[in-house]
Short mmCIF file of C-alpha atoms and ligand atoms in Angstrom, two decimals:
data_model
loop_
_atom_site.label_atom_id
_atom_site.label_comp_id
_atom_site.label_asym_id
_atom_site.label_seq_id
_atom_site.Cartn_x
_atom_site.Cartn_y
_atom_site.Cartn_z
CA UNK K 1 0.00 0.00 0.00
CA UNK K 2 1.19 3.32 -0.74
CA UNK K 3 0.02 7.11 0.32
CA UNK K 4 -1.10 8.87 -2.38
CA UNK K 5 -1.94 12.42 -0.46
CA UNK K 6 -2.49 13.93 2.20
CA UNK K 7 -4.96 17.16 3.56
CA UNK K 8 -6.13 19.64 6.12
CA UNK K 9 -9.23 21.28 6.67
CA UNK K 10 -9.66 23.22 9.96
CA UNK K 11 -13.41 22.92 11.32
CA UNK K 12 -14.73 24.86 14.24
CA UNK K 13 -17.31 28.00 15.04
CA UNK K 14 -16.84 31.32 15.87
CA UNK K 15 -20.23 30.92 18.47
CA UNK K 16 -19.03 31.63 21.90
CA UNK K 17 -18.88 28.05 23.27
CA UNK K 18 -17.25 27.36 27.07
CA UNK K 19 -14.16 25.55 25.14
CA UNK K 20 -12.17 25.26 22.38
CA UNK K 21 -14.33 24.40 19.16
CA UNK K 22 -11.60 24.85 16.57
CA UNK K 23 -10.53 21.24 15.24
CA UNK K 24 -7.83 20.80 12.50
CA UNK K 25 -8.36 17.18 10.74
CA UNK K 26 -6.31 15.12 8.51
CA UNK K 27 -7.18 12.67 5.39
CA UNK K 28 -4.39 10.58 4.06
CA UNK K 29 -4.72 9.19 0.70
CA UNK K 30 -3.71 5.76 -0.44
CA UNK K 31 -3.71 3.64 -4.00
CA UNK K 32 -5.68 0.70 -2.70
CA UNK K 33 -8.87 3.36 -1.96
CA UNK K 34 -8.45 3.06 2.11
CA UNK K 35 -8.43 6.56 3.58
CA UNK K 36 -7.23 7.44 6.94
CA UNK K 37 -8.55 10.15 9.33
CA UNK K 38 -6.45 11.91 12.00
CA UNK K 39 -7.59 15.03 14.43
CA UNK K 40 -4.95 17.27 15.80
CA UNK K 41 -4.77 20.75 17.21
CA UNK K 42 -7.89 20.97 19.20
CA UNK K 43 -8.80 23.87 20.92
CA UNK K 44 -7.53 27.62 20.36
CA UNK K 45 -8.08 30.22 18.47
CA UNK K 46 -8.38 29.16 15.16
CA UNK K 47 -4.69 30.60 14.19
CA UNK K 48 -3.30 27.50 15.80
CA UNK K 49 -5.50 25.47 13.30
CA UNK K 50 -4.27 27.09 9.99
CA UNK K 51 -0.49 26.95 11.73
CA UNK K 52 -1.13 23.21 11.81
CA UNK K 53 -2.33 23.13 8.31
CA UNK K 54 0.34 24.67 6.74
CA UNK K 55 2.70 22.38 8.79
CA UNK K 56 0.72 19.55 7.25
CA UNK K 57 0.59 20.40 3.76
CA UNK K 58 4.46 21.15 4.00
CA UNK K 59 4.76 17.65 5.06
CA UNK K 60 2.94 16.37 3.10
CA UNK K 61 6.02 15.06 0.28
CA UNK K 62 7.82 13.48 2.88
CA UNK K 63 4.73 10.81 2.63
CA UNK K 64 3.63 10.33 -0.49
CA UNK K 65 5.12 6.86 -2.01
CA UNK K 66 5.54 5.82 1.11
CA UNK K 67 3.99 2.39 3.00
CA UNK K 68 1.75 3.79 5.71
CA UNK K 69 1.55 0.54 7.43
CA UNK K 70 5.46 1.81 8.72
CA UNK K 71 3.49 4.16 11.34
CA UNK K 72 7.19 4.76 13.57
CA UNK K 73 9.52 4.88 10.73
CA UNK K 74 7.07 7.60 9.55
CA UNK K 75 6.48 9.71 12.57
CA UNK K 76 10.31 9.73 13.05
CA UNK K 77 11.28 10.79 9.55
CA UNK K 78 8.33 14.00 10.35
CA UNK K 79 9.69 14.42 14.06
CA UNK K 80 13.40 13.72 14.15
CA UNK K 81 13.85 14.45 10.12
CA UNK K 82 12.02 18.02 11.07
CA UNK K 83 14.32 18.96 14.63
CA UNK K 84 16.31 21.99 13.29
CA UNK K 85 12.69 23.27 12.06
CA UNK K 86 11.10 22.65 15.19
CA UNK K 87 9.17 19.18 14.92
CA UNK K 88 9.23 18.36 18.21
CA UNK K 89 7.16 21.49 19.11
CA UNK K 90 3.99 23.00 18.40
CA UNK K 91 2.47 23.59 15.90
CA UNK K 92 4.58 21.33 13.97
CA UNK K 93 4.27 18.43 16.06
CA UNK K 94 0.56 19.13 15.96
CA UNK K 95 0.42 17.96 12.49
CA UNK K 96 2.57 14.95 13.35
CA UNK K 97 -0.08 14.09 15.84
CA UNK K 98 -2.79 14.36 13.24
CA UNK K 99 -0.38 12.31 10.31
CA UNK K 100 -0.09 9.60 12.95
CA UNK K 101 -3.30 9.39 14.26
CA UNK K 102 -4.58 8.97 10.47
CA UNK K 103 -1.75 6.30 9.74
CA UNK K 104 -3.24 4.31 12.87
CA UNK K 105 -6.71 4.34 11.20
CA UNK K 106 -5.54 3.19 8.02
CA UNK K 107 -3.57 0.09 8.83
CA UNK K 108 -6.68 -0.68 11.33
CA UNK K 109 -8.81 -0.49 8.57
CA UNK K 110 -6.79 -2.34 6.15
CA UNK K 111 -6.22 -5.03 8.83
CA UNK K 112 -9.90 -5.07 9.77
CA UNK K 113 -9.03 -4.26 13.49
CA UNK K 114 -9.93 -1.56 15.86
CA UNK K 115 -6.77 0.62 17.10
CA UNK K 116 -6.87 -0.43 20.19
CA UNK K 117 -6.07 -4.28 19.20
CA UNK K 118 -2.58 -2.77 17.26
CA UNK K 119 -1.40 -1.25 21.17
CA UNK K 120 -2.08 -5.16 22.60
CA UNK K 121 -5.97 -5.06 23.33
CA UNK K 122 -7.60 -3.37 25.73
CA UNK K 123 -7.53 -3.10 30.12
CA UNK K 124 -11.45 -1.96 29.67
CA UNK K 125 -14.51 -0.67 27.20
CA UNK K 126 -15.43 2.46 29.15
CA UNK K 127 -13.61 4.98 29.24
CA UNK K 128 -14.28 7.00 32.14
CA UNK K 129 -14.66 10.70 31.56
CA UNK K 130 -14.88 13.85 34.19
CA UNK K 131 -16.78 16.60 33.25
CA UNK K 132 -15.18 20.16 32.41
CA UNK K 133 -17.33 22.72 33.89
CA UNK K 134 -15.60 25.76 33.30
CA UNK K 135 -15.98 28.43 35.55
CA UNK K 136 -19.48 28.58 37.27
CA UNK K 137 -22.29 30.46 36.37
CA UNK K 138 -21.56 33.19 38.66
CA UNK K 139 -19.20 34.02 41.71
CA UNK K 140 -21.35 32.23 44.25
CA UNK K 141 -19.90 29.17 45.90
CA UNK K 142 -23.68 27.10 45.45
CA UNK K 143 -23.83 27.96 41.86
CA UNK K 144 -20.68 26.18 41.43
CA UNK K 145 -22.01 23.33 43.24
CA UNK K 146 -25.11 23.00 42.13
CA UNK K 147 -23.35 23.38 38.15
CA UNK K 148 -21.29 20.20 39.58
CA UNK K 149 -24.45 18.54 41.22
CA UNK K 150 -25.94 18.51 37.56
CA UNK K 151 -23.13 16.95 36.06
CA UNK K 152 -22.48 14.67 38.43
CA UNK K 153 -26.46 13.44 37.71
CA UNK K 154 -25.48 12.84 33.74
CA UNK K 155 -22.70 10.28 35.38
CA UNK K 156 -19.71 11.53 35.18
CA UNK K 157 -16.98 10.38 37.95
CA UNK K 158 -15.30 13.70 38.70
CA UNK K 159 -15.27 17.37 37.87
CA UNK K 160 -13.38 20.19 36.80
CA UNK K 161 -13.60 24.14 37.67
CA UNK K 162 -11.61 26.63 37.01
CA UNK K 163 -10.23 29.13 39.02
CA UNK K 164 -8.10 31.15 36.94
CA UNK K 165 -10.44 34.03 36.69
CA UNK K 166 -12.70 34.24 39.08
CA UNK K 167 -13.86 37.92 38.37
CA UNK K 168 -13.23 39.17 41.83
CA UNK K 169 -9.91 41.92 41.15
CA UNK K 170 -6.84 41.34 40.82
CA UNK K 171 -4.08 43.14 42.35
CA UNK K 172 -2.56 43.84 38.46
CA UNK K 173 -3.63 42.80 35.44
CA UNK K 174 -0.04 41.48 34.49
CA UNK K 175 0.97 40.29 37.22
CA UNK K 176 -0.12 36.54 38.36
CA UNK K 177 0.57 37.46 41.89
CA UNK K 178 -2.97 36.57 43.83
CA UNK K 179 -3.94 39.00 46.55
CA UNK K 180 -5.56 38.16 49.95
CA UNK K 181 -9.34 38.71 48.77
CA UNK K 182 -9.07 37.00 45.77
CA UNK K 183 -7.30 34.00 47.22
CA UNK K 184 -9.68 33.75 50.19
CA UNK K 185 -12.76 34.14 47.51
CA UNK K 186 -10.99 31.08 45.52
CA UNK K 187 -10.85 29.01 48.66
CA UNK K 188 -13.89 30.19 49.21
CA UNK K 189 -15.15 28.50 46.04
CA UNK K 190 -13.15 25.29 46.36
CA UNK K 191 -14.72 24.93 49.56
CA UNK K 192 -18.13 25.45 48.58
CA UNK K 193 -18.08 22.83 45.61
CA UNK K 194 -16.60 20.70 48.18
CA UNK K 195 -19.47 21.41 50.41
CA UNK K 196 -22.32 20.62 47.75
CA UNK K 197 -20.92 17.42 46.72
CA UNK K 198 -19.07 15.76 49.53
CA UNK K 199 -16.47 13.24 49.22
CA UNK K 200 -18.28 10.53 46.84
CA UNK K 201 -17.12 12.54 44.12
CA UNK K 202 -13.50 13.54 42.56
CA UNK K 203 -12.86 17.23 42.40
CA UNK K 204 -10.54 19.19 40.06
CA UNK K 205 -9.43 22.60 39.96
CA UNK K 206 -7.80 24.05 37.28
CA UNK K 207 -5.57 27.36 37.23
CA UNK K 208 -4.31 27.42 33.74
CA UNK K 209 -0.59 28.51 34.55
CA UNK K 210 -1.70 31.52 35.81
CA UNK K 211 -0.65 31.99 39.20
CA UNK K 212 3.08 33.07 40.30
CA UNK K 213 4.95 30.59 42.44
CA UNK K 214 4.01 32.03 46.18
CA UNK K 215 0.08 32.41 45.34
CA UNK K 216 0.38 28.81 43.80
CA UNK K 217 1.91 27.56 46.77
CA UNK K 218 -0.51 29.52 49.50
CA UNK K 219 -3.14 27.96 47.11
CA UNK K 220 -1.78 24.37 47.27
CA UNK K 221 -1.48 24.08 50.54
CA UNK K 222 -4.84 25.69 51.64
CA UNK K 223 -6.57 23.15 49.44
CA UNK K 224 -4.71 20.43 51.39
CA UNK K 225 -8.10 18.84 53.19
CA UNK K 226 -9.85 19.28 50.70
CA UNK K 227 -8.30 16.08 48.67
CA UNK K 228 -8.41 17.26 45.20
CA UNK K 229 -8.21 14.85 42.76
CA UNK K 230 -5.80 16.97 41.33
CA UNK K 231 -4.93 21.38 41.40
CA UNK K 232 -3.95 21.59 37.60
CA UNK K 233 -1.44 23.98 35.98
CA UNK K 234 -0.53 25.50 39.11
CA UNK K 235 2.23 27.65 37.71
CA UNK K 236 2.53 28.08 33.97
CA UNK K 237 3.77 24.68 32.17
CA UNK K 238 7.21 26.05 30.74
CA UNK K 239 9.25 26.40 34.12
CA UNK K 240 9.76 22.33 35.50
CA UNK K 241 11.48 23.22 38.66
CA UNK K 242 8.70 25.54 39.63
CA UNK K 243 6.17 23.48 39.22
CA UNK K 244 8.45 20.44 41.44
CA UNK K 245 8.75 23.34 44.31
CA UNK K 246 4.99 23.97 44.13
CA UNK K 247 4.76 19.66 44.56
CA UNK K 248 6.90 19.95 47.08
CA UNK K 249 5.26 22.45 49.56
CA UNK K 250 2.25 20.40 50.15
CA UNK K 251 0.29 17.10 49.66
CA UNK K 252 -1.72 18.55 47.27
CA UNK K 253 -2.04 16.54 44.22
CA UNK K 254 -0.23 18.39 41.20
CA UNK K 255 -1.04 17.71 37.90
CA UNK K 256 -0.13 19.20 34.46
CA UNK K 257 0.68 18.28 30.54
CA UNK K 258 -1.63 19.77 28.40
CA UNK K 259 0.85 22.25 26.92
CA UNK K 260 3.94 19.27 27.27
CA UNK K 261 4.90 17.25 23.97
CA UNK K 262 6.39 14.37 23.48
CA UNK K 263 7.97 11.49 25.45
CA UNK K 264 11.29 13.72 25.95
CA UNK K 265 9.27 16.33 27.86
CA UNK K 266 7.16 14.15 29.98
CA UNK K 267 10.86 12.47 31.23
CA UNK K 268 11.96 15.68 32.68
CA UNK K 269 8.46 16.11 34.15
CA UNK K 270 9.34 13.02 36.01
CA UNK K 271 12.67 13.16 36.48
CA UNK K 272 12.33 16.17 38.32
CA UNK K 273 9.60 15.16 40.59
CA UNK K 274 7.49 17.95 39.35
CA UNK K 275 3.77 16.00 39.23
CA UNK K 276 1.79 13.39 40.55
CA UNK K 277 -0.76 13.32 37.50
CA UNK K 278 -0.29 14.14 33.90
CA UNK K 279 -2.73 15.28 31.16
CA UNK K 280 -1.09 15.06 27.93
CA UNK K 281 -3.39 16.64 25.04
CA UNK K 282 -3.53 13.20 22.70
CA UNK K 283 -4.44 15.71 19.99
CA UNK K 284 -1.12 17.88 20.07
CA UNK K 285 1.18 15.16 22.27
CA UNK K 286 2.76 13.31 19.22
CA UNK K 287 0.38 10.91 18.53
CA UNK K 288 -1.41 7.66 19.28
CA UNK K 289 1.85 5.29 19.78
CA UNK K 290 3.71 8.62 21.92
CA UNK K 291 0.60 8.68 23.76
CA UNK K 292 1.58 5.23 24.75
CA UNK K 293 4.85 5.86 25.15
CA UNK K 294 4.52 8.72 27.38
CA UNK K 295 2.04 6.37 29.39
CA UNK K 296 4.06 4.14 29.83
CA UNK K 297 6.85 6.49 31.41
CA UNK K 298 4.19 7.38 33.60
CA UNK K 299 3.54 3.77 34.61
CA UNK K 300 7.44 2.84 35.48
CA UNK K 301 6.97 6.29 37.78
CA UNK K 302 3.69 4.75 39.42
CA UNK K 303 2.02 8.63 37.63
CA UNK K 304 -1.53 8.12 36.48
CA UNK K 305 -2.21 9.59 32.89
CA UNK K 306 -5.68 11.60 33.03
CA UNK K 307 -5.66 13.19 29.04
CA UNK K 308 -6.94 16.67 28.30
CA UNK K 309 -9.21 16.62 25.76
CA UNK K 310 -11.12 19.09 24.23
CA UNK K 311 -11.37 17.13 20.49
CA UNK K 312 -14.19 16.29 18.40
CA UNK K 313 -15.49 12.77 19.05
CA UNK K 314 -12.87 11.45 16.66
CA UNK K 315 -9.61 12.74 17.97
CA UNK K 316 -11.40 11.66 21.65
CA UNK K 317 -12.42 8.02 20.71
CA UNK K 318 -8.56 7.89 19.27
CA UNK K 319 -7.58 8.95 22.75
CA UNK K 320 -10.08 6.18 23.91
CA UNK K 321 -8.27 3.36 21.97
CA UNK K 322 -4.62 4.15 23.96
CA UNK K 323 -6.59 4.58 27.44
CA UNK K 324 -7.72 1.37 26.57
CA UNK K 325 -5.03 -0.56 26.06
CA UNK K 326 -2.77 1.10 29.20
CA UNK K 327 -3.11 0.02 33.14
CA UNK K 328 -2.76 3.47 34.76
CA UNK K 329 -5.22 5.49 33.32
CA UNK K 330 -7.24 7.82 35.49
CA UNK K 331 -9.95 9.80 33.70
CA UNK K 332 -10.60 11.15 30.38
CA UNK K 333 -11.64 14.90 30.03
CA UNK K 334 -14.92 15.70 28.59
CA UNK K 335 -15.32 19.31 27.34
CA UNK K 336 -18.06 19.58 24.75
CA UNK K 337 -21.18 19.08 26.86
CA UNK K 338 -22.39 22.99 25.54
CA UNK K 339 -21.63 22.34 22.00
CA UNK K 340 -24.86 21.38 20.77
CA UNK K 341 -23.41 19.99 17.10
CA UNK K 342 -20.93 17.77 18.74
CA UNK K 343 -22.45 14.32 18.12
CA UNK K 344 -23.52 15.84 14.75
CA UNK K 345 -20.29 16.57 13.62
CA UNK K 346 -18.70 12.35 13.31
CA UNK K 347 -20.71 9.41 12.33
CA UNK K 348 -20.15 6.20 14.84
CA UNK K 349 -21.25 5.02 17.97
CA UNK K 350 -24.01 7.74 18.95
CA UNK K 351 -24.58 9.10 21.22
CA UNK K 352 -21.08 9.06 21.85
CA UNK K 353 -21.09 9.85 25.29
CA UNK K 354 -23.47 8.11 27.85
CA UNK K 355 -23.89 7.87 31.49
CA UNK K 356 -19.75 9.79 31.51
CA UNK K 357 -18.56 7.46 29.69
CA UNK K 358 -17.19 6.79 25.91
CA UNK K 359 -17.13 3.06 25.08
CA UNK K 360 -14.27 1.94 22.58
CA UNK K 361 -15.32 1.52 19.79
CA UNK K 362 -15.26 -2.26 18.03
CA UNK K 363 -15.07 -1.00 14.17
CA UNK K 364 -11.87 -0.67 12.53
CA UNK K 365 -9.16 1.99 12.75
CA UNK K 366 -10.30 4.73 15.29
CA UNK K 367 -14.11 3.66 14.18
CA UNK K 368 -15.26 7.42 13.65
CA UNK K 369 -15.52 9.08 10.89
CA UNK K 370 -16.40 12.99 10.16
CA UNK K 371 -19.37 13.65 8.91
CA UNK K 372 -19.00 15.31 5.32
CA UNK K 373 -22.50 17.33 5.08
CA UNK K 374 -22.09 18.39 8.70
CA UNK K 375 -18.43 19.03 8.69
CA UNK K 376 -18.24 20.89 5.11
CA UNK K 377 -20.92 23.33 6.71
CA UNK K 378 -18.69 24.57 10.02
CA UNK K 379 -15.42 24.99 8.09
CA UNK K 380 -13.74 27.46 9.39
CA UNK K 381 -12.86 31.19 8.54
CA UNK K 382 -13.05 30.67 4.71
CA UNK K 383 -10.95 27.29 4.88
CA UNK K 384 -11.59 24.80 2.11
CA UNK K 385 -12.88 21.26 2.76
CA UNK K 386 -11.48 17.53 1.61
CA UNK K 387 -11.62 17.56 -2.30
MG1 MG T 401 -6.18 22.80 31.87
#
């Protein structure tokens, strides 16, 4: 089999949605008819997604003529063949991500298997998700809990909230320093969420790198009896050592990923003690087989994986097929419950969601597909579809 071409469209909305809705997908080609789909890049402004495009179509000759059943050999000529131009970080490695992820759905189409059987089968069918609820509906403590009472209702096993921007004042605009009143109002609200739903439930809190090292630390440690399941992005992602020294000063679980790629970045993540949880993005990581990789780092660390996710249902059910097929996953994110197209957008499985869960799926490759009518319709910002 060879591949014959390969494309990008970038789909999305500019409705305001709570979460990214900008998706960048990849179709590539073959000679024996058997196309492969691949989702990368999710989330963002839509820049990101025509970044990612252009990285695709300018990799694009490095694949055609070649045997996409050599998925590695393949990822390494984009990644290691790319290093002086920046292939190992976004929004190069984006595309990668995308490339692979469509490789993997050819050769489990061709070979009449789902992905998850080409990683060694599967640990389980469900796929646990928690339930990103943004920020709440307004400043009040009970609104946040009764948002999370909701969602926990629908069945999902844990929640998210952020607390990034809470709306109270800050001391400085640019600054991430976080004064006494709004610390003591994001206790506040970490407290009441804990109040509404008790302790049957797993709690997240999320502060999107945007707190400086003391008010991450005063944070961590007030949270302490609370037992988050984990405080996420305490300090921004790119500075290791101060996330370890955040780690350090409590018992609070510490979690973060979302804006690391590649196996080569998770290892220093470990190696310098600097998290108890990680959350690579499978859309923007590397790709299905680094996804596994970087699991498995995690695993020989004893460091649940716990993937952001805020893809379509295809680039999720792809992130389904590794969480599968690995022992220490946690939870898969859920982010789309506003986005009122989602199931619309991929044919497969519906609903693909139920009770907060996503079931792997049994049909070959990553078993969704986009679809066309929908899809050609919420292309974004002038972008042309698959010819
Ligand atoms: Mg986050």
């Amino acid at each position: 089999m060879k591949i014959t071409d390969v494309q990008a469209c970038v789909i999305g909305t500019q409705e305001e949605h709570s979460g990214g809705s900008v998706w960048t997908f990849v179709r590539v080609y073959t000679d024996e008819g058997i196309v492969g789909t691949g989702e990368c890049n999710s989330g963002g402004p839509g820049y990101s997604g025509f970044a990612t495009k252009a990285a695709i179509t300018a990799m694009t000759p490095l694949l055609v003529g070649e045997d996409p059943f050599n998925i590695h050999l393949l990822y390494e000529k984009m990644r290691r063949g790319g290093r002086y131009g920046g292939s190992t970080n976004a929004p190069i490695i984006f595309a990668i991500t995308g490339i692979e992820n469509a490789l993997y759905d050819i050769v489990g189409k061709a070979l009449n298997v789902p992905v998850y059987k080409l990683l060694g089968g599967k640990f389980r069918s469900d796929i646990q998700l928690y339930a990103d609820c943004h920020a709440g509906a307004s400043n009040d403590p009970k609104a946040y809990g009764d948002k999370a009472l909701e969602v926990i209702a629908e069945g999902f096993g844990a929640v998210k909230f952020d607390v990034d921007s809470t709306g109270t004042g800050k001391l400085d605009m640019h600054n991430w320093t976080v004064g006494a009143r709004e610390m003591s109002h994001i206790i506040g609200l970490i407290e009441g969420i804990r109040g509404s739903i008790g302790y049957e439930i797993d709690l997240a809190i999320d502060c999107h790198g945007q707190f400086d090292l003391p008010s991450a630390i005063t944070l961590a440690k007030a949270v302490e009896p609370l037992r988050l399941l984990w405080l996420e992005e305490p300090v921004p992602a790119e500075n290791i050592d101060a996330l370890a020294q955040v780690r350090r000063s409590s018992s609070t679980v510490i979690c973060t990923g979302e804006n690391q790629y590649t196996r080569f970045e998770f290892m220093e993540l470990f190696a310098r003690q600097a998290v108890d949880v990680i959350m690579p993005d499978l859309a923007k990581a590397g790709g299905i087989a680094e996804a596994k990789r970087i699991a498995d780092l995690a695993d020989v660390h004893y460091i649940p994986i716990a993937p952001h996710n805020v893809s379509s249902p295809l680039g999720m059910m792809a992130a389904c097929h590794v969480m599968a097929s690995i022992p220490n996953f946690l939870f898969l994110e859920f982010h789309a419950r506003d986005i009122p197209w989602w199931n619309d957008l991929c044919e497969g499985d519906r609903p693909f969601v139920q009770n907060g869960k996503m079931t792997v799926s049994e049909r070959p490759g990553i078993g969704i597909e986009l679809n066309d009518e929908v899809a050609r319709r919420l292309v974004w910002n002038g972008d042309t579809y698959f010819s």
